[in-house]
């Protein structure tokens, strides 16, 4: 079942020359986590606000459970949309305990139902020992669990999470991504996550809407976005991507590091750019090698080598961190790509 649908939605803020979001369409199914991913200013928050009802589209439709929420200028207000929100700063009520914070949205329930629901959800997010504490007596991660519990308690049709991990330190962030994912999956919740961090989107989302300057660059699974980026922007945004020139010659694409299978529709003679990721390249130190190691960056589980090809282009190769090859070593390189991503030369900014 489709819980949320945006159909060709555009919005320009008053006094703004350009649209904040333009012609955006996507759907979120029940139980799915969708990430709105993109750099700062790409329109993520605007889309979240359009779903929540704090903004209304100039063009296009927002449908919640199949219902158009703005009919000829008459829009369903945020509090009537059945949506839960988790804000960046959690926005907990400082003078209310954990259980009171969670009970806040359940005023319409009977006292006994409310108590039952609060107990159930506190247990689920692992906060039972902290139920009488106040927000300032909790760690960042615990406050976040309260915020999520408060959002989920009224059984919203969707929970919106606005950069929910940005206030946590990196270790805590990794743990909370896992925990929040597990809670969302265990409760079968539908969620929209706003993030500028592709790793966060990859590990939490079923579907990603990748935005750039208010436009949708790509909409698909994390795997599709990483392995088959549709634009150079996507390729670059979701991981290290280098581009090397190639020339289409029938069934192959000739490049400085060898011929690649041509599975594109480009005609012979087309000048293209081939995307190379660091995990696509293997290297072997050889005195006769024509490629030079310019730098090595130790990243814990891997070493990232910066390589200069004989034609001057720079590419990167990730190797196991126990293999240390000094800078300036000459190497031979071998491509171990399972598929090639190719763009027309004019599409790739140098
Ligand atoms: P993101 O969440 O990806 O950082 P936003 O949705 O906040 O992006 O912003 C998208 C664009 O809309 C940006 O160019 C931003 O400057 C502009 N914008 C956001 N909010 C307003 C506003 N209230 N008034 C005018 N312009 C805005």
GROMACS .gro file of C-alpha atoms and ligand atoms in nm:
model
  377
    1UNK     CA    1   0.000   0.000   0.000
    2UNK     CA    2   0.127   0.346  -0.087
    3UNK     CA    3   0.133   0.570   0.221
    4UNK     CA    4   0.276   0.884   0.066
    5UNK     CA    5   0.290   0.997  -0.291
    6UNK     CA    6   0.433   1.316  -0.434
    7UNK     CA    7   0.327   1.381  -0.790
    8UNK     CA    8   0.520   1.648  -0.984
    9UNK     CA    9   0.553   1.872  -0.680
   10UNK     CA   10   0.712   2.216  -0.714
   11UNK     CA   11   0.754   2.498  -0.463
   12UNK     CA   12   0.911   2.843  -0.486
   13UNK     CA   13   0.934   3.037  -0.159
   14UNK     CA   14   0.803   3.394  -0.166
   15UNK     CA   15   1.077   3.645  -0.256
   16UNK     CA   16   1.288   3.371  -0.408
   17UNK     CA   17   1.393   3.372  -0.773
   18UNK     CA   18   1.447   2.997  -0.800
   19UNK     CA   19   1.231   2.705  -0.697
   20UNK     CA   20   1.327   2.521  -0.378
   21UNK     CA   21   1.195   2.197  -0.527
   22UNK     CA   22   1.086   2.133  -0.880
   23UNK     CA   23   0.882   1.856  -1.044
   24UNK     CA   24   0.943   1.596  -0.770
   25UNK     CA   25   0.763   1.261  -0.783
   26UNK     CA   26   0.807   0.955  -0.561
   27UNK     CA   27   0.605   0.707  -0.357
   28UNK     CA   28   0.658   0.550  -0.016
   29UNK     CA   29   0.504   0.211   0.056
   30UNK     CA   30   0.388   0.094   0.397
   31UNK     CA   31   0.679  -0.021   0.614
   32UNK     CA   32   0.938   0.141   0.388
   33UNK     CA   33   1.212   0.380   0.496
   34UNK     CA   34   1.281   0.644   0.232
   35UNK     CA   35   1.582   0.876   0.256
   36UNK     CA   36   1.579   1.225   0.113
   37UNK     CA   37   1.948   1.262   0.038
   38UNK     CA   38   2.139   1.557  -0.102
   39UNK     CA   39   2.378   1.840  -0.021
   40UNK     CA   40   2.279   2.145   0.180
   41UNK     CA   41   2.018   2.352  -0.002
   42UNK     CA   42   1.906   2.070  -0.231
   43UNK     CA   43   1.545   2.077  -0.105
   44UNK     CA   44   1.531   1.794   0.151
   45UNK     CA   45   1.376   1.996   0.433
   46UNK     CA   46   1.131   2.158   0.193
   47UNK     CA   47   1.003   1.815   0.086
   48UNK     CA   48   0.972   1.707   0.449
   49UNK     CA   49   0.777   2.025   0.526
   50UNK     CA   50   0.550   1.965   0.224
   51UNK     CA   51   0.469   1.615   0.353
   52UNK     CA   52   0.416   1.744   0.708
   53UNK     CA   53   0.190   2.025   0.586
   54UNK     CA   54   0.403   2.323   0.693
   55UNK     CA   55   0.434   2.416   0.324
   56UNK     CA   56   0.195   2.369   0.035
   57UNK     CA   57   0.295   2.292  -0.324
   58UNK     CA   58   0.261   2.558  -0.595
   59UNK     CA   59   0.216   2.276  -0.841
   60UNK     CA   60   0.163   1.903  -0.815
   61UNK     CA   61  -0.001   1.684  -0.554
   62UNK     CA   62   0.084   1.547  -0.210
   63UNK     CA   63  -0.122   1.237  -0.136
   64UNK     CA   64  -0.136   1.070   0.205
   65UNK     CA   65  -0.288   0.722   0.194
   66UNK     CA   66  -0.425   0.809  -0.149
   67UNK     CA   67  -0.591   1.132  -0.035
   68UNK     CA   68  -0.492   1.465  -0.189
   69UNK     CA   69  -0.412   1.681   0.115
   70UNK     CA   70  -0.462   2.014  -0.065
   71UNK     CA   71  -0.792   2.046  -0.254
   72UNK     CA   72  -0.830   2.383  -0.430
   73UNK     CA   73  -0.627   2.569  -0.170
   74UNK     CA   74  -0.790   2.395   0.127
   75UNK     CA   75  -0.509   2.199   0.293
   76UNK     CA   76  -0.517   1.946   0.576
   77UNK     CA   77  -0.322   2.108   0.864
   78UNK     CA   78  -0.011   1.935   1.003
   79UNK     CA   79  -0.179   1.817   1.324
   80UNK     CA   80  -0.451   1.640   1.125
   81UNK     CA   81  -0.216   1.450   0.892
   82UNK     CA   82  -0.138   1.166   1.133
   83UNK     CA   83   0.235   1.225   1.101
   84UNK     CA   84   0.506   1.178   1.368
   85UNK     CA   85   0.812   1.403   1.372
   86UNK     CA   86   1.160   1.356   1.514
   87UNK     CA   87   1.357   1.679   1.506
   88UNK     CA   88   1.732   1.734   1.490
   89UNK     CA   89   1.742   1.868   1.847
   90UNK     CA   90   1.476   1.614   1.962
   91UNK     CA   91   1.254   1.898   2.097
   92UNK     CA   92   1.164   1.707   2.414
   93UNK     CA   93   0.962   1.887   2.681
   94UNK     CA   94   1.226   1.964   2.946
   95UNK     CA   95   0.980   1.974   3.237
   96UNK     CA   96   0.823   1.636   3.152
   97UNK     CA   97   0.967   1.295   3.239
   98UNK     CA   98   1.038   1.030   2.975
   99UNK     CA   99   0.698   0.866   3.024
  100UNK     CA  100   0.518   1.203   3.028
  101UNK     CA  101   0.695   1.308   2.707
  102UNK     CA  102   0.583   0.987   2.537
  103UNK     CA  103   0.228   1.014   2.674
  104UNK     CA  104   0.197   1.370   2.543
  105UNK     CA  105   0.043   1.278   2.208
  106UNK     CA  106  -0.196   1.024   2.359
  107UNK     CA  107  -0.435   1.259   2.535
  108UNK     CA  108  -0.738   1.124   2.354
  109UNK     CA  109  -0.684   0.773   2.495
  110UNK     CA  110  -0.832   0.652   2.822
  111UNK     CA  111  -0.593   0.660   3.117
  112UNK     CA  112  -0.548   0.282   3.120
  113UNK     CA  113  -0.495   0.258   2.741
  114UNK     CA  114  -0.247   0.543   2.760
  115UNK     CA  115  -0.049   0.376   3.037
  116UNK     CA  116  -0.046   0.048   2.847
  117UNK     CA  117   0.076   0.215   2.528
  118UNK     CA  118   0.346   0.415   2.708
  119UNK     CA  119   0.474   0.102   2.885
  120UNK     CA  120   0.475  -0.092   2.560
  121UNK     CA  121   0.668   0.170   2.368
  122UNK     CA  122   0.914   0.247   2.651
  123UNK     CA  123   0.995  -0.122   2.666
  124UNK     CA  124   1.040  -0.137   2.291
  125UNK     CA  125   1.292   0.147   2.280
  126UNK     CA  126   1.475   0.007   2.585
  127UNK     CA  127   1.405   0.298   2.820
  128UNK     CA  128   1.220   0.121   3.102
  129UNK     CA  129   1.489   0.196   3.366
  130UNK     CA  130   1.481   0.566   3.269
  131UNK     CA  131   1.106   0.623   3.254
  132UNK     CA  132   1.094   0.874   3.541
  133UNK     CA  133   1.402   1.071   3.435
  134UNK     CA  134   1.391   1.415   3.278
  135UNK     CA  135   1.552   1.491   2.938
  136UNK     CA  136   1.858   1.663   3.091
  137UNK     CA  137   1.930   1.343   3.286
  138UNK     CA  138   1.964   1.140   2.964
  139UNK     CA  139   2.245   1.088   2.709
  140UNK     CA  140   2.201   1.212   2.352
  141UNK     CA  141   2.117   0.863   2.231
  142UNK     CA  142   1.860   0.813   2.507
  143UNK     CA  143   1.698   1.149   2.429
  144UNK     CA  144   1.675   1.042   2.070
  145UNK     CA  145   1.501   0.719   2.166
  146UNK     CA  146   1.250   0.923   2.368
  147UNK     CA  147   1.189   1.148   2.069
  148UNK     CA  148   1.133   0.846   1.844
  149UNK     CA  149   0.909   0.678   2.104
  150UNK     CA  150   0.702   0.998   2.136
  151UNK     CA  151   0.665   1.019   1.758
  152UNK     CA  152   0.566   0.652   1.724
  153UNK     CA  153   0.330   0.631   2.024
  154UNK     CA  154   0.017   0.766   1.846
  155UNK     CA  155   0.069   0.511   1.561
  156UNK     CA  156   0.133   0.772   1.288
  157UNK     CA  157   0.095   0.677   0.923
  158UNK     CA  158   0.453   0.795   0.872
  159UNK     CA  159   0.731   0.924   1.092
  160UNK     CA  160   0.952   1.202   0.957
  161UNK     CA  161   1.311   1.215   1.080
  162UNK     CA  162   1.497   1.540   1.013
  163UNK     CA  163   1.876   1.479   1.027
  164UNK     CA  164   1.816   1.287   1.351
  165UNK     CA  165   2.177   1.185   1.414
  166UNK     CA  166   2.355   1.513   1.351
  167UNK     CA  167   2.388   1.597   1.722
  168UNK     CA  168   2.550   1.268   1.816
  169UNK     CA  169   2.920   1.186   1.822
  170UNK     CA  170   3.035   0.945   1.547
  171UNK     CA  171   3.037   0.625   1.760
  172UNK     CA  172   2.694   0.696   1.900
  173UNK     CA  173   2.568   0.787   1.553
  174UNK     CA  174   2.656   0.444   1.415
  175UNK     CA  175   2.489   0.271   1.708
  176UNK     CA  176   2.177   0.487   1.689
  177UNK     CA  177   2.141   0.430   1.313
  178UNK     CA  178   2.130   0.059   1.388
  179UNK     CA  179   1.892   0.099   1.681
  180UNK     CA  180   1.654   0.335   1.506
  181UNK     CA  181   1.648   0.109   1.198
  182UNK     CA  182   1.565  -0.190   1.419
  183UNK     CA  183   1.286  -0.001   1.598
  184UNK     CA  184   1.136   0.118   1.269
  185UNK     CA  185   1.148  -0.234   1.123
  186UNK     CA  186   1.015  -0.401   1.440
  187UNK     CA  187   0.720  -0.165   1.451
  188UNK     CA  188   0.660  -0.190   1.075
  189UNK     CA  189   0.677   0.191   1.065
  190UNK     CA  190   0.688   0.391   0.746
  191UNK     CA  191   0.953   0.661   0.765
  192UNK     CA  192   1.113   0.947   0.576
  193UNK     CA  193   1.469   1.029   0.675
  194UNK     CA  194   1.639   1.354   0.578
  195UNK     CA  195   2.016   1.326   0.555
  196UNK     CA  196   2.312   1.469   0.366
  197UNK     CA  197   2.518   1.161   0.450
  198UNK     CA  198   2.509   0.890   0.184
  199UNK     CA  199   2.636   0.623   0.426
  200UNK     CA  200   2.345   0.697   0.656
  201UNK     CA  201   2.101   0.673   0.367
  202UNK     CA  202   2.264   0.351   0.245
  203UNK     CA  203   2.248   0.173   0.578
  204UNK     CA  204   1.899   0.285   0.677
  205UNK     CA  205   1.687   0.333   0.367
  206UNK     CA  206   1.500   0.096   0.140
  207UNK     CA  207   1.467   0.371  -0.122
  208UNK     CA  208   1.659   0.692  -0.178
  209UNK     CA  209   1.549   1.016  -0.342
  210UNK     CA  210   1.871   1.193  -0.433
  211UNK     CA  211   1.830   1.567  -0.479
  212UNK     CA  212   2.046   1.836  -0.632
  213UNK     CA  213   1.939   2.202  -0.645
  214UNK     CA  214   1.574   2.116  -0.592
  215UNK     CA  215   1.567   1.853  -0.866
  216UNK     CA  216   1.544   1.478  -0.840
  217UNK     CA  217   1.868   1.329  -0.975
  218UNK     CA  218   1.785   0.966  -0.902
  219UNK     CA  219   1.520   0.766  -0.718
  220UNK     CA  220   1.596   0.403  -0.637
  221UNK     CA  221   1.747   0.149  -0.402
  222UNK     CA  222   2.081   0.224  -0.232
  223UNK     CA  223   2.243  -0.049  -0.445
  224UNK     CA  224   2.110   0.096  -0.772
  225UNK     CA  225   2.222   0.445  -0.675
  226UNK     CA  226   2.574   0.328  -0.590
  227UNK     CA  227   2.630   0.083  -0.873
  228UNK     CA  228   2.432   0.241  -1.154
  229UNK     CA  229   2.432   0.616  -1.095
  230UNK     CA  230   2.233   0.791  -1.367
  231UNK     CA  231   2.429   1.115  -1.357
  232UNK     CA  232   2.788   1.217  -1.280
  233UNK     CA  233   2.651   1.415  -0.983
  234UNK     CA  234   2.504   1.100  -0.827
  235UNK     CA  235   2.822   0.902  -0.898
  236UNK     CA  236   3.031   1.160  -0.721
  237UNK     CA  237   2.792   1.228  -0.432
  238UNK     CA  238   2.756   0.870  -0.312
  239UNK     CA  239   3.119   0.770  -0.302
  240UNK     CA  240   3.460   0.839  -0.441
  241UNK     CA  241   3.432   0.842  -0.818
  242UNK     CA  242   3.705   0.913  -1.071
  243UNK     CA  243   3.637   0.964  -1.438
  244UNK     CA  244   3.877   0.862  -1.713
  245UNK     CA  245   3.832   0.938  -2.083
  246UNK     CA  246   3.735   0.661  -2.321
  247UNK     CA  247   3.654   0.617  -2.687
  248UNK     CA  248   3.374   0.391  -2.802
  249UNK     CA  249   3.492   0.148  -3.068
  250UNK     CA  250   3.218  -0.101  -3.148
  251UNK     CA  251   3.195  -0.357  -2.868
  252UNK     CA  252   3.464  -0.199  -2.654
  253UNK     CA  253   3.547   0.129  -2.489
  254UNK     CA  254   3.917   0.204  -2.520
  255UNK     CA  255   4.076   0.366  -2.216
  256UNK     CA  256   4.430   0.423  -2.095
  257UNK     CA  257   4.391   0.133  -1.853
  258UNK     CA  258   4.259  -0.111  -2.107
  259UNK     CA  259   3.953  -0.195  -2.308
  260UNK     CA  260   3.618  -0.225  -2.134
  261UNK     CA  261   3.310  -0.401  -2.260
  262UNK     CA  262   3.076  -0.155  -2.426
  263UNK     CA  263   2.725  -0.217  -2.299
  264UNK     CA  264   2.612   0.135  -2.375
  265UNK     CA  265   2.412   0.253  -2.669
  266UNK     CA  266   2.685   0.501  -2.768
  267UNK     CA  267   2.798   0.483  -3.129
  268UNK     CA  268   3.157   0.416  -3.235
  269UNK     CA  269   3.362   0.730  -3.219
  270UNK     CA  270   3.175   0.875  -2.918
  271UNK     CA  271   3.404   1.031  -2.660
  272UNK     CA  272   3.296   0.919  -2.313
  273UNK     CA  273   3.400   0.933  -1.949
  274UNK     CA  274   3.414   0.605  -1.758
  275UNK     CA  275   3.344   0.611  -1.385
  276UNK     CA  276   3.597   0.425  -1.173
  277UNK     CA  277   3.549   0.357  -0.801
  278UNK     CA  278   3.845   0.279  -0.571
  279UNK     CA  279   3.725  -0.080  -0.530
  280UNK     CA  280   3.738  -0.128  -0.911
  281UNK     CA  281   4.119  -0.110  -0.928
  282UNK     CA  282   4.381  -0.362  -0.819
  283UNK     CA  283   4.748  -0.271  -0.820
  284UNK     CA  284   5.073  -0.462  -0.841
  285UNK     CA  285   5.411  -0.296  -0.772
  286UNK     CA  286   5.638  -0.343  -1.077
  287UNK     CA  287   5.953  -0.155  -1.169
  288UNK     CA  288   5.827  -0.142  -1.526
  289UNK     CA  289   5.484  -0.016  -1.411
  290UNK     CA  290   5.356   0.297  -1.584
  291UNK     CA  291   5.131   0.419  -1.303
  292UNK     CA  292   5.273   0.599  -0.997
  293UNK     CA  293   5.149   0.597  -0.639
  294UNK     CA  294   5.123   0.962  -0.539
  295UNK     CA  295   4.978   0.921  -0.190
  296UNK     CA  296   4.847   0.670   0.062
  297UNK     CA  297   4.570   0.747   0.306
  298UNK     CA  298   4.528   0.504   0.596
  299UNK     CA  299   4.159   0.456   0.671
  300UNK     CA  300   4.161   0.176   0.927
  301UNK     CA  301   4.034  -0.124   0.736
  302UNK     CA  302   4.178  -0.004   0.404
  303UNK     CA  303   4.449   0.205   0.246
  304UNK     CA  304   4.332   0.447  -0.018
  305UNK     CA  305   4.599   0.503  -0.282
  306UNK     CA  306   4.604   0.803  -0.512
  307UNK     CA  307   4.741   0.694  -0.848
  308UNK     CA  308   4.863   0.889  -1.148
  309UNK     CA  309   4.807   0.718  -1.481
  310UNK     CA  310   5.070   0.754  -1.757
  311UNK     CA  311   4.839   1.004  -1.928
  312UNK     CA  312   4.826   1.220  -1.616
  313UNK     CA  313   4.474   1.138  -1.492
  314UNK     CA  314   4.428   1.066  -1.123
  315UNK     CA  315   4.239   0.760  -0.998
  316UNK     CA  316   4.210   0.595  -0.659
  317UNK     CA  317   4.244   0.236  -0.543
  318UNK     CA  318   4.142   0.089  -0.210
  319UNK     CA  319   4.356  -0.196  -0.083
  320UNK     CA  320   4.367  -0.396   0.235
  321UNK     CA  321   4.521  -0.194   0.516
  322UNK     CA  322   4.791  -0.454   0.582
  323UNK     CA  323   4.937  -0.398   0.234
  324UNK     CA  324   5.148  -0.085   0.259
  325UNK     CA  325   5.311   0.035  -0.062
  326UNK     CA  326   5.532   0.345  -0.041
  327UNK     CA  327   5.459   0.662  -0.232
  328UNK     CA  328   5.630   0.700  -0.573
  329UNK     CA  329   5.623   0.320  -0.628
  330UNK     CA  330   5.556   0.225  -0.990
  331UNK     CA  331   5.264  -0.012  -1.028
  332UNK     CA  332   5.066  -0.200  -1.287
  333UNK     CA  333   4.695  -0.170  -1.245
  334UNK     CA  334   4.416  -0.407  -1.330
  335UNK     CA  335   4.049  -0.328  -1.351
  336UNK     CA  336   3.818  -0.564  -1.166
  337UNK     CA  337   3.495  -0.389  -1.256
  338UNK     CA  338   3.186  -0.604  -1.271
  339UNK     CA  339   3.004  -0.339  -1.470
  340UNK     CA  340   3.093  -0.008  -1.627
  341UNK     CA  341   2.922   0.324  -1.577
  342UNK     CA  342   2.977   0.554  -1.870
  343UNK     CA  343   2.873   0.912  -1.936
  344UNK     CA  344   2.902   1.123  -2.246
  345UNK     CA  345   3.212   1.340  -2.218
  346UNK     CA  346   3.014   1.665  -2.214
  347UNK     CA  347   2.815   1.551  -1.905
  348UNK     CA  348   3.120   1.529  -1.679
  349UNK     CA  349   3.262   1.851  -1.539
  350UNK     CA  350   3.641   1.843  -1.537
  351LIG     P1  351   1.809   2.130   0.243
  351LIG     O1  352   1.716   2.080   0.349
  351LIG     O2  353   1.843   2.025   0.142
  351LIG     O3  354   1.932   2.195   0.299
  351LIG     P2  355   1.607   2.332   0.192
  351LIG     O4  356   1.483   2.260   0.157
  351LIG     O5  357   1.619   2.386   0.331
  351LIG     O6  358   1.735   2.241   0.157
  351LIG     O7  359   1.626   2.454   0.092
  351LIG     C1  360   1.608   2.445  -0.048
  351LIG     C2  361   1.624   2.582  -0.108
  351LIG     O8  362   1.519   2.666  -0.064
  351LIG     C3  363   1.753   2.651  -0.069
  351LIG     O9  364   1.799   2.724  -0.181
  351LIG     C4  365   1.712   2.744   0.042
  351LIG    O10  366   1.795   2.857   0.049
  351LIG     C5  367   1.571   2.782   0.004
  351LIG     N1  368   1.484   2.807   0.121
  351LIG     C6  369   1.460   2.725   0.224
  351LIG     N2  370   1.373   2.777   0.311
  351LIG     C7  371   1.340   2.900   0.262
  351LIG     C8  372   1.253   3.006   0.305
  351LIG     N3  373   1.180   2.995   0.416
  351LIG     N4  374   1.246   3.117   0.227
  351LIG     C9  375   1.318   3.129   0.113
  351LIG     N5  376   1.399   3.032   0.066
  351LIG    C10  377   1.412   2.920   0.138
   0.00000   0.00000   0.00000
